[in-house]
PDB file of C-alpha atoms in Angstrom:
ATOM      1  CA  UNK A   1      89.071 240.464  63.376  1.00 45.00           C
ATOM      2  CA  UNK A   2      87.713 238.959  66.203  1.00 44.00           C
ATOM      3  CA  UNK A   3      87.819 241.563  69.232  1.00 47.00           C
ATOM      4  CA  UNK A   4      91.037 241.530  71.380  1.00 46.00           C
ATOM      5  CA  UNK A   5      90.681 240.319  74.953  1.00 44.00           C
ATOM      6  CA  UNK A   6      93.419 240.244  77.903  1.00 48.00           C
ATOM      7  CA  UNK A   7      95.011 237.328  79.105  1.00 38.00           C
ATOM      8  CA  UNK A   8      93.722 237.950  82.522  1.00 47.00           C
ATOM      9  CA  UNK A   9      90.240 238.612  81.499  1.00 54.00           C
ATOM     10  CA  UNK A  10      86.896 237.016  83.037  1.00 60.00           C
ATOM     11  CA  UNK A  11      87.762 233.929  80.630  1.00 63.00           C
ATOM     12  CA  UNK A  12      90.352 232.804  83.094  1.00 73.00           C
ATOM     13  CA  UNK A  13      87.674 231.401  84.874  1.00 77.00           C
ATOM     14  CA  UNK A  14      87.101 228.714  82.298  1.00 76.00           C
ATOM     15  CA  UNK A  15      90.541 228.163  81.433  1.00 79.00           C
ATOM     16  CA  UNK A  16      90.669 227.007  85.143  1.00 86.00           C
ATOM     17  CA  UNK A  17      87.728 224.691  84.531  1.00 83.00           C
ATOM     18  CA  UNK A  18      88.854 223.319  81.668  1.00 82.00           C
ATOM     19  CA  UNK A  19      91.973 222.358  83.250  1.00 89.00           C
ATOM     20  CA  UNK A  20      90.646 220.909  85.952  1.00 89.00           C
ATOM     21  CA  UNK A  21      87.896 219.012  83.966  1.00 86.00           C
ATOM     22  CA  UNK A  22      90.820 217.605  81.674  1.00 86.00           C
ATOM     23  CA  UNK A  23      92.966 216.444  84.285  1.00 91.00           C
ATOM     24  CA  UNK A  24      89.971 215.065  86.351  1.00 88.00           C
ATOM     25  CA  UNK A  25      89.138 213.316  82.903  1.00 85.00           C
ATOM     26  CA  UNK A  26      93.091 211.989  82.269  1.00 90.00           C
ATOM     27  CA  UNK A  27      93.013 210.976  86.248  1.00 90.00           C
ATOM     28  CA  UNK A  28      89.589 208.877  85.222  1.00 86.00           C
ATOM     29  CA  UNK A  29      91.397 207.404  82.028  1.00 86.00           C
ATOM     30  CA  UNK A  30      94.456 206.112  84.842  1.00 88.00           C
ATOM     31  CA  UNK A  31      92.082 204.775  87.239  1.00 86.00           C
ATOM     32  CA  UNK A  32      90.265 202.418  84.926  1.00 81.00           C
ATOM     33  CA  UNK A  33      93.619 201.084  83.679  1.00 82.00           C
ATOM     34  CA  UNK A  34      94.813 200.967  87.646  1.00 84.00           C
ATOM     35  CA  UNK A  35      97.862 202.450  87.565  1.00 89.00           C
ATOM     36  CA  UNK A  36     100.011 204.254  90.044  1.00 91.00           C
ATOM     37  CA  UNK A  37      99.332 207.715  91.886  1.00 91.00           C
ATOM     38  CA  UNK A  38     102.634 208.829  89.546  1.00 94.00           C
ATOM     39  CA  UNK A  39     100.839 207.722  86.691  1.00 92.00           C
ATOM     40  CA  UNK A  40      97.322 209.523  88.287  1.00 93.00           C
ATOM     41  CA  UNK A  41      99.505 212.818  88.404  1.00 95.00           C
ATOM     42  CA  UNK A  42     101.256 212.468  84.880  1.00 95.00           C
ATOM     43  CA  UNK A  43      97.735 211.388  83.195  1.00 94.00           C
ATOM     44  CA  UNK A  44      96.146 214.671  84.868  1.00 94.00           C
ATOM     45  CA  UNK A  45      98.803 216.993  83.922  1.00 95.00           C
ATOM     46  CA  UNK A  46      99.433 215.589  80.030  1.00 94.00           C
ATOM     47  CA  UNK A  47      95.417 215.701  79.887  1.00 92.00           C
ATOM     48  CA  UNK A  48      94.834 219.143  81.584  1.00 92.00           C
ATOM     49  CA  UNK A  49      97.876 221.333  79.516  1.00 93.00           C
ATOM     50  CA  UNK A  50      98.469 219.552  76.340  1.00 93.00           C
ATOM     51  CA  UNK A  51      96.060 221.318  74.503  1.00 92.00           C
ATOM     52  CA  UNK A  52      96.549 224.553  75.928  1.00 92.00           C
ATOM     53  CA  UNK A  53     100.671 224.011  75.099  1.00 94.00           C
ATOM     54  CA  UNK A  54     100.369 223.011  71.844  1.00 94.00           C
ATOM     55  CA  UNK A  55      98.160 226.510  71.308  1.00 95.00           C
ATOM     56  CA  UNK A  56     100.587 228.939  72.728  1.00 95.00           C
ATOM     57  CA  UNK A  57     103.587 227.000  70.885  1.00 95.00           C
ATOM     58  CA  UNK A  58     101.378 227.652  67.565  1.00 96.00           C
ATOM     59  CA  UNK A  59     100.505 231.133  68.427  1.00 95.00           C
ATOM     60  CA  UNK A  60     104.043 232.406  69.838  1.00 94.00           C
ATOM     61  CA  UNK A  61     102.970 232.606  73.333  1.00 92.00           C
ATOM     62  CA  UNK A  62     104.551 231.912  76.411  1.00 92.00           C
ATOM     63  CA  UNK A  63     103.442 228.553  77.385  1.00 93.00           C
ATOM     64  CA  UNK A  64     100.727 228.939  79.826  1.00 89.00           C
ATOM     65  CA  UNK A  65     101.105 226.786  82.867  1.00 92.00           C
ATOM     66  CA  UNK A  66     104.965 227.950  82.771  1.00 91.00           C
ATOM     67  CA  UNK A  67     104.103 230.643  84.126  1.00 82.00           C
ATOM     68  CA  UNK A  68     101.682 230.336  86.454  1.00 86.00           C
ATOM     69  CA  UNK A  69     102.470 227.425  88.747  1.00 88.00           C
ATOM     70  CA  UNK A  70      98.605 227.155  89.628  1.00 93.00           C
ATOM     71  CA  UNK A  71      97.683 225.206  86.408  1.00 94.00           C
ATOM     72  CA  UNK A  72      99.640 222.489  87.510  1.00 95.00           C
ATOM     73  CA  UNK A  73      98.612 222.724  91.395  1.00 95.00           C
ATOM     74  CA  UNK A  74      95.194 222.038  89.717  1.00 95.00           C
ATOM     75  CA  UNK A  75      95.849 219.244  87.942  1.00 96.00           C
ATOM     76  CA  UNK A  76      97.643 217.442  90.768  1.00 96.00           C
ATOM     77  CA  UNK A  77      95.091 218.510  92.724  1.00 95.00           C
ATOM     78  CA  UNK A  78      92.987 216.432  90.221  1.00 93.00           C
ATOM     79  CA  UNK A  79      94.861 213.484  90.156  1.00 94.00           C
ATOM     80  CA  UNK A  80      94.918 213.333  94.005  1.00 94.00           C
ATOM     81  CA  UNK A  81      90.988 213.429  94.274  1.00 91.00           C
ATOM     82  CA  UNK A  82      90.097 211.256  92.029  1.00 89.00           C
ATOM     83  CA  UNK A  83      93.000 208.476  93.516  1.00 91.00           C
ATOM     84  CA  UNK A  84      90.532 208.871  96.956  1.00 89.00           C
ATOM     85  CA  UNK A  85      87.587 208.447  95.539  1.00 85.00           C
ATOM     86  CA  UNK A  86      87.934 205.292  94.436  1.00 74.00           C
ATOM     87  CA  UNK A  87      87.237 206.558  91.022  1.00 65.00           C
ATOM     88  CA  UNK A  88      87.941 203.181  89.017  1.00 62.00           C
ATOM     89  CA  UNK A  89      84.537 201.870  90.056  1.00 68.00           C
ATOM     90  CA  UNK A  90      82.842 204.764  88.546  1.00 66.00           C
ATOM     91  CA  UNK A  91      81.151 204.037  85.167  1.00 69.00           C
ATOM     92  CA  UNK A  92      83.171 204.913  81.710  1.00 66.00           C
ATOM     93  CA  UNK A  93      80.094 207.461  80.956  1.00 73.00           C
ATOM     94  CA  UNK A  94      81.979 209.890  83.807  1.00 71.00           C
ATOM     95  CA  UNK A  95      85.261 210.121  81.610  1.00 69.00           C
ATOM     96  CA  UNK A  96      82.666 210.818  78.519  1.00 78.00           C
ATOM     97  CA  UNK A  97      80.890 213.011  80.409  1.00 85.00           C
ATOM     98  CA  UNK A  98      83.590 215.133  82.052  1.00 80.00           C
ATOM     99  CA  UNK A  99      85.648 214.970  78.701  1.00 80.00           C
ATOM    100  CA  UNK A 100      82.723 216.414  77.446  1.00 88.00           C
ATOM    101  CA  UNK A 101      82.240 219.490  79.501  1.00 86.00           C
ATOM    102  CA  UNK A 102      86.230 220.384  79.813  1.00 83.00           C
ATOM    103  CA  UNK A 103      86.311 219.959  75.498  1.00 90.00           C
ATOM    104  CA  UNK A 104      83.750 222.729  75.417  1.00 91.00           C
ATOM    105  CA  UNK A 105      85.130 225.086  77.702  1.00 87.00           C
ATOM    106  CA  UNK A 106      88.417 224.923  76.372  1.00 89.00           C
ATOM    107  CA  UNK A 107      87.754 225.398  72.963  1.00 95.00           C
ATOM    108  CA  UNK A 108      86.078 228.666  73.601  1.00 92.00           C
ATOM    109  CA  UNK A 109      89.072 229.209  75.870  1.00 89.00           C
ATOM    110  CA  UNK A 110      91.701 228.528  73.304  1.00 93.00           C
ATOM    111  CA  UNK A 111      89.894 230.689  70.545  1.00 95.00           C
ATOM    112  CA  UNK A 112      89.840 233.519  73.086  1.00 91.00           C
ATOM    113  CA  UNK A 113      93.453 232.996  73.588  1.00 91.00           C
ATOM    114  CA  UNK A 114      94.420 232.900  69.855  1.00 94.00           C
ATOM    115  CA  UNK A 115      91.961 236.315  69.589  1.00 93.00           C
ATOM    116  CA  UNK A 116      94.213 238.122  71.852  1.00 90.00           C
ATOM    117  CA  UNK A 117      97.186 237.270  70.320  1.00 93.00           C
ATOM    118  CA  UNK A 118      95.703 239.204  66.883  1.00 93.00           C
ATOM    119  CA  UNK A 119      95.423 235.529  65.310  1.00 96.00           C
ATOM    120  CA  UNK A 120      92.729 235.677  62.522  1.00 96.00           C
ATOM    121  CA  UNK A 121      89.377 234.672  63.151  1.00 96.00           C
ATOM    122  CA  UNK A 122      89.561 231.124  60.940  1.00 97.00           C
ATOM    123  CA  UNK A 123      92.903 230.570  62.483  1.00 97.00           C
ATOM    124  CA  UNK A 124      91.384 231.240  66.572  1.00 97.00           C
ATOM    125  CA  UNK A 125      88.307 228.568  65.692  1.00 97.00           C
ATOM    126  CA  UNK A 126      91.771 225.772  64.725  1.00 97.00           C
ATOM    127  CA  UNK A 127      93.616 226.939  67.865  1.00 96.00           C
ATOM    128  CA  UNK A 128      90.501 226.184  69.533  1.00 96.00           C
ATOM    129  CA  UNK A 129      89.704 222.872  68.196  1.00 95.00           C
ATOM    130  CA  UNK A 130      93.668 221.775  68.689  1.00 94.00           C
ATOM    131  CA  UNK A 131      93.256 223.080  72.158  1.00 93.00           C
ATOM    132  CA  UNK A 132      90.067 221.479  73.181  1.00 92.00           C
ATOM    133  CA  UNK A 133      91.012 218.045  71.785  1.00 90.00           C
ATOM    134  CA  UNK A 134      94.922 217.552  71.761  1.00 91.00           C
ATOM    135  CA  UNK A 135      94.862 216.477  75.369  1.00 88.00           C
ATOM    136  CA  UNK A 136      92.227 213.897  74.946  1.00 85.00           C
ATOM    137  CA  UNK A 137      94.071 212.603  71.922  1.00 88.00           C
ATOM    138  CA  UNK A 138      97.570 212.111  74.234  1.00 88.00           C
ATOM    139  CA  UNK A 139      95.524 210.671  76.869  1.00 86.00           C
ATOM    140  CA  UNK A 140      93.577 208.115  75.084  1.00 86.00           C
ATOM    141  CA  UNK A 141      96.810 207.047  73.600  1.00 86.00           C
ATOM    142  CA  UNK A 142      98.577 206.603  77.056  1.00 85.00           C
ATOM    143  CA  UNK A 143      95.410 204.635  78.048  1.00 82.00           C
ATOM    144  CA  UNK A 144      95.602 202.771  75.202  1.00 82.00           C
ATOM    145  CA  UNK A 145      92.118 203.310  74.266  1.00 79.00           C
ATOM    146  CA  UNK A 146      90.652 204.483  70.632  1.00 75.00           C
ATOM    147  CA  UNK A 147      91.568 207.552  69.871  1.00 76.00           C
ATOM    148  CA  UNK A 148      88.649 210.082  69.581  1.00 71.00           C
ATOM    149  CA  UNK A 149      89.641 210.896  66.123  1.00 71.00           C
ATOM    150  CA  UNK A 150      88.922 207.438  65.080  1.00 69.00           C
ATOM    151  CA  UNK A 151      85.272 207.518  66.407  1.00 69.00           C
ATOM    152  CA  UNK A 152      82.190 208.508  64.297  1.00 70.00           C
ATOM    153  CA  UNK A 153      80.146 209.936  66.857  1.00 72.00           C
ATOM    154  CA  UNK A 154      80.593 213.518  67.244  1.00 86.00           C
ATOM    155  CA  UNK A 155      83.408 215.013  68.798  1.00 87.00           C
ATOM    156  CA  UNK A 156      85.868 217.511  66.819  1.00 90.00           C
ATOM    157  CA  UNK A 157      82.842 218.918  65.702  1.00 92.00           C
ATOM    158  CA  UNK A 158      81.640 220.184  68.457  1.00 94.00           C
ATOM    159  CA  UNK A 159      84.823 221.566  70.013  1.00 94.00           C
ATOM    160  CA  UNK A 160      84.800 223.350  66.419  1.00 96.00           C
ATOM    161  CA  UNK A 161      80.746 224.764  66.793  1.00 97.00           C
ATOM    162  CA  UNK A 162      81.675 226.116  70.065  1.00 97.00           C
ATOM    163  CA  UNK A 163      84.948 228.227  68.843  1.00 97.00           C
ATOM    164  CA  UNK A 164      83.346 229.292  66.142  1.00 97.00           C
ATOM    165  CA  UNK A 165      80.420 230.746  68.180  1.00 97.00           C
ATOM    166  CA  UNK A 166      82.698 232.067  70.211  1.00 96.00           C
ATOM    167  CA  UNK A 167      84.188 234.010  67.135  1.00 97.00           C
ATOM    168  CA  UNK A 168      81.147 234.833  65.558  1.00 97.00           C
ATOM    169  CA  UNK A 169      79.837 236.451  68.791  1.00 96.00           C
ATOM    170  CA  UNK A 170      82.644 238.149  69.786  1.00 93.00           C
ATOM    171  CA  UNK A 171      83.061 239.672  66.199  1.00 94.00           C
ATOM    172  CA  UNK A 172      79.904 240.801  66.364  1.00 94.00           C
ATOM    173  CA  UNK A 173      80.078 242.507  69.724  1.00 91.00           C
ATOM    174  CA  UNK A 174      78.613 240.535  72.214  1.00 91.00           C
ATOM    175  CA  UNK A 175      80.988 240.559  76.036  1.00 87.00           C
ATOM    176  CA  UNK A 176      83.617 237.975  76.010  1.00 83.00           C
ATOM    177  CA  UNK A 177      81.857 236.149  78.795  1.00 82.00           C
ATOM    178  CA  UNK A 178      79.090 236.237  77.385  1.00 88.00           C
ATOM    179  CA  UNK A 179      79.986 234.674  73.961  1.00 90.00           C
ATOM    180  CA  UNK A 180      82.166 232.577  75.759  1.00 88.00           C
ATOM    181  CA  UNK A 181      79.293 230.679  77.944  1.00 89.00           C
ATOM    182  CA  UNK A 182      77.013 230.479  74.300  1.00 94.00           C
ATOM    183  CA  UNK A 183      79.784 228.864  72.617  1.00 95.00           C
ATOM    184  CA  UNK A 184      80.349 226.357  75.147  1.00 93.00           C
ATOM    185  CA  UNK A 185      76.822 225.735  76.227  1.00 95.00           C
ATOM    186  CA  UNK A 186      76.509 224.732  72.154  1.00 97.00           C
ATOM    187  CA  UNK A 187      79.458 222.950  71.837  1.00 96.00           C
ATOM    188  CA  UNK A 188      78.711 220.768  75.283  1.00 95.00           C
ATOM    189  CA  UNK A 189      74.742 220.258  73.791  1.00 95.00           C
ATOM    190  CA  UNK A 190      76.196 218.963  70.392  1.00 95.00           C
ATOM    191  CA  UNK A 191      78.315 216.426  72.166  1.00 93.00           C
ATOM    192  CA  UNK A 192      75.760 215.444  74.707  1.00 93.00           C
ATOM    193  CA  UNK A 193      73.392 214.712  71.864  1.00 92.00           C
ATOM    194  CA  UNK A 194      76.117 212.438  70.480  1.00 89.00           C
ATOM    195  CA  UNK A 195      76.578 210.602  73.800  1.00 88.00           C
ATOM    196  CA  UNK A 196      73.314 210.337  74.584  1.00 88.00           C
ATOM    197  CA  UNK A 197      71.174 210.244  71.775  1.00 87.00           C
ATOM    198  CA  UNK A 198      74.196 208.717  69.829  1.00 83.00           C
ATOM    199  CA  UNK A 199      74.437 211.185  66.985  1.00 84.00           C
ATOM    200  CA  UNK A 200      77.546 210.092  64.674  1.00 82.00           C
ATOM    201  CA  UNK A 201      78.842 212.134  61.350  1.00 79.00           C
ATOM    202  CA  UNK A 202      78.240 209.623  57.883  1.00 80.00           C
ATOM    203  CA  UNK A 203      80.986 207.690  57.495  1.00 78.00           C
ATOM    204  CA  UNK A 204      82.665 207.464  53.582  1.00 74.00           C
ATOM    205  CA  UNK A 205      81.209 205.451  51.152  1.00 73.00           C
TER     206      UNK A 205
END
């Protein structure tokens, strides 16, 4: 079994950044379509938590951002800086990009989650795929734009290389942290090599 780790351990740090990457990304997704600052704010927070909700509902935890009104504070946050900085004349590669970087961090974060909670290790590397890309999924479908289940280029997989190093390097001892910032730095170079190099999984024949 994957090693245990606290709820408040040094991993909070990336749950924080994943949240804030998300919402920054769902705050992108409500620029481009223009919409209001409500809309900014709901984008953010559906983009930010919806992965990390749909976790702790699977794994019988309290729902994180419940608790802790800070989670929220950071996606509104979010929302609110990306409404001044004019962010609908930004390129579409930012929302790729930034999607990119918070779907790494919080599929380590969500298999580091499900770890603590005594999930099994197969189980953790799920809970941190759903986590990682369940928010994109709802916000692309707000947006109205393809989901990124529908794409070929390379998307779940990553979210799943970088839980499962997570797991791997946990289980074999290595400091959360530690396996934490491997798992993600893999999972973030798999998908960059999709965007920018435009590496795709075979489609069915």
């Amino acid at each position: 079994m994957v090693a245990e780790l606290p709820v408040a351990s040094v991993l909070a740090i990336l749950d924080y950044a994943g949240v804030a990457v998300f919402a920054a990304s769902g705050a992108l997704a409500a620029a481009r379509a223009k919409h209001t600052i409500v809309t900014f704010a709901f984008f953010a927070a559906v983009t930010g938590v919806g992965g990390g909700t749909l976790r702790d509902l699977l794994i019988g935890a309290p729902v994180f951002w419940v608790q802790q009104n800070a989670y929220l504070a950071v996606c509104l946050a979010m929302a609110a800086a990306v409404w001044l900085s004019r962010a609908e004349r930004w390129p579409f590669a930012t929302l790729l990009w930034l999607d990119a970087v918070g779907m790494a961090v919080y599929a380590v974060v969500g298999a580091a989650k499900a770890a603590s909670f005594g999930v099994p290790p197969l189980a953790c590397i799920v809970m941190g795929v759903l986590t990682a890309s369940f928010g994109g999924i709802v916000r692309d479908v707000l947006a109205g734009e393809p989901s990124i289940l529908l794409r070929r280029e390379i998307y779940v997989s990553a979210a799943a290389l970088a839980a499962a190093a997570f797991v791997l390097l946990a289980a074999i001892g290595l400091p959360p942290m530690i396996a934490g910032i491997i798992g993600a730095a893999l999972g973030f170079g798999l998908r960059a090599g999709a965007l920018a190099r435009g590496w795709a999984l075979p489609e069915y024949r």
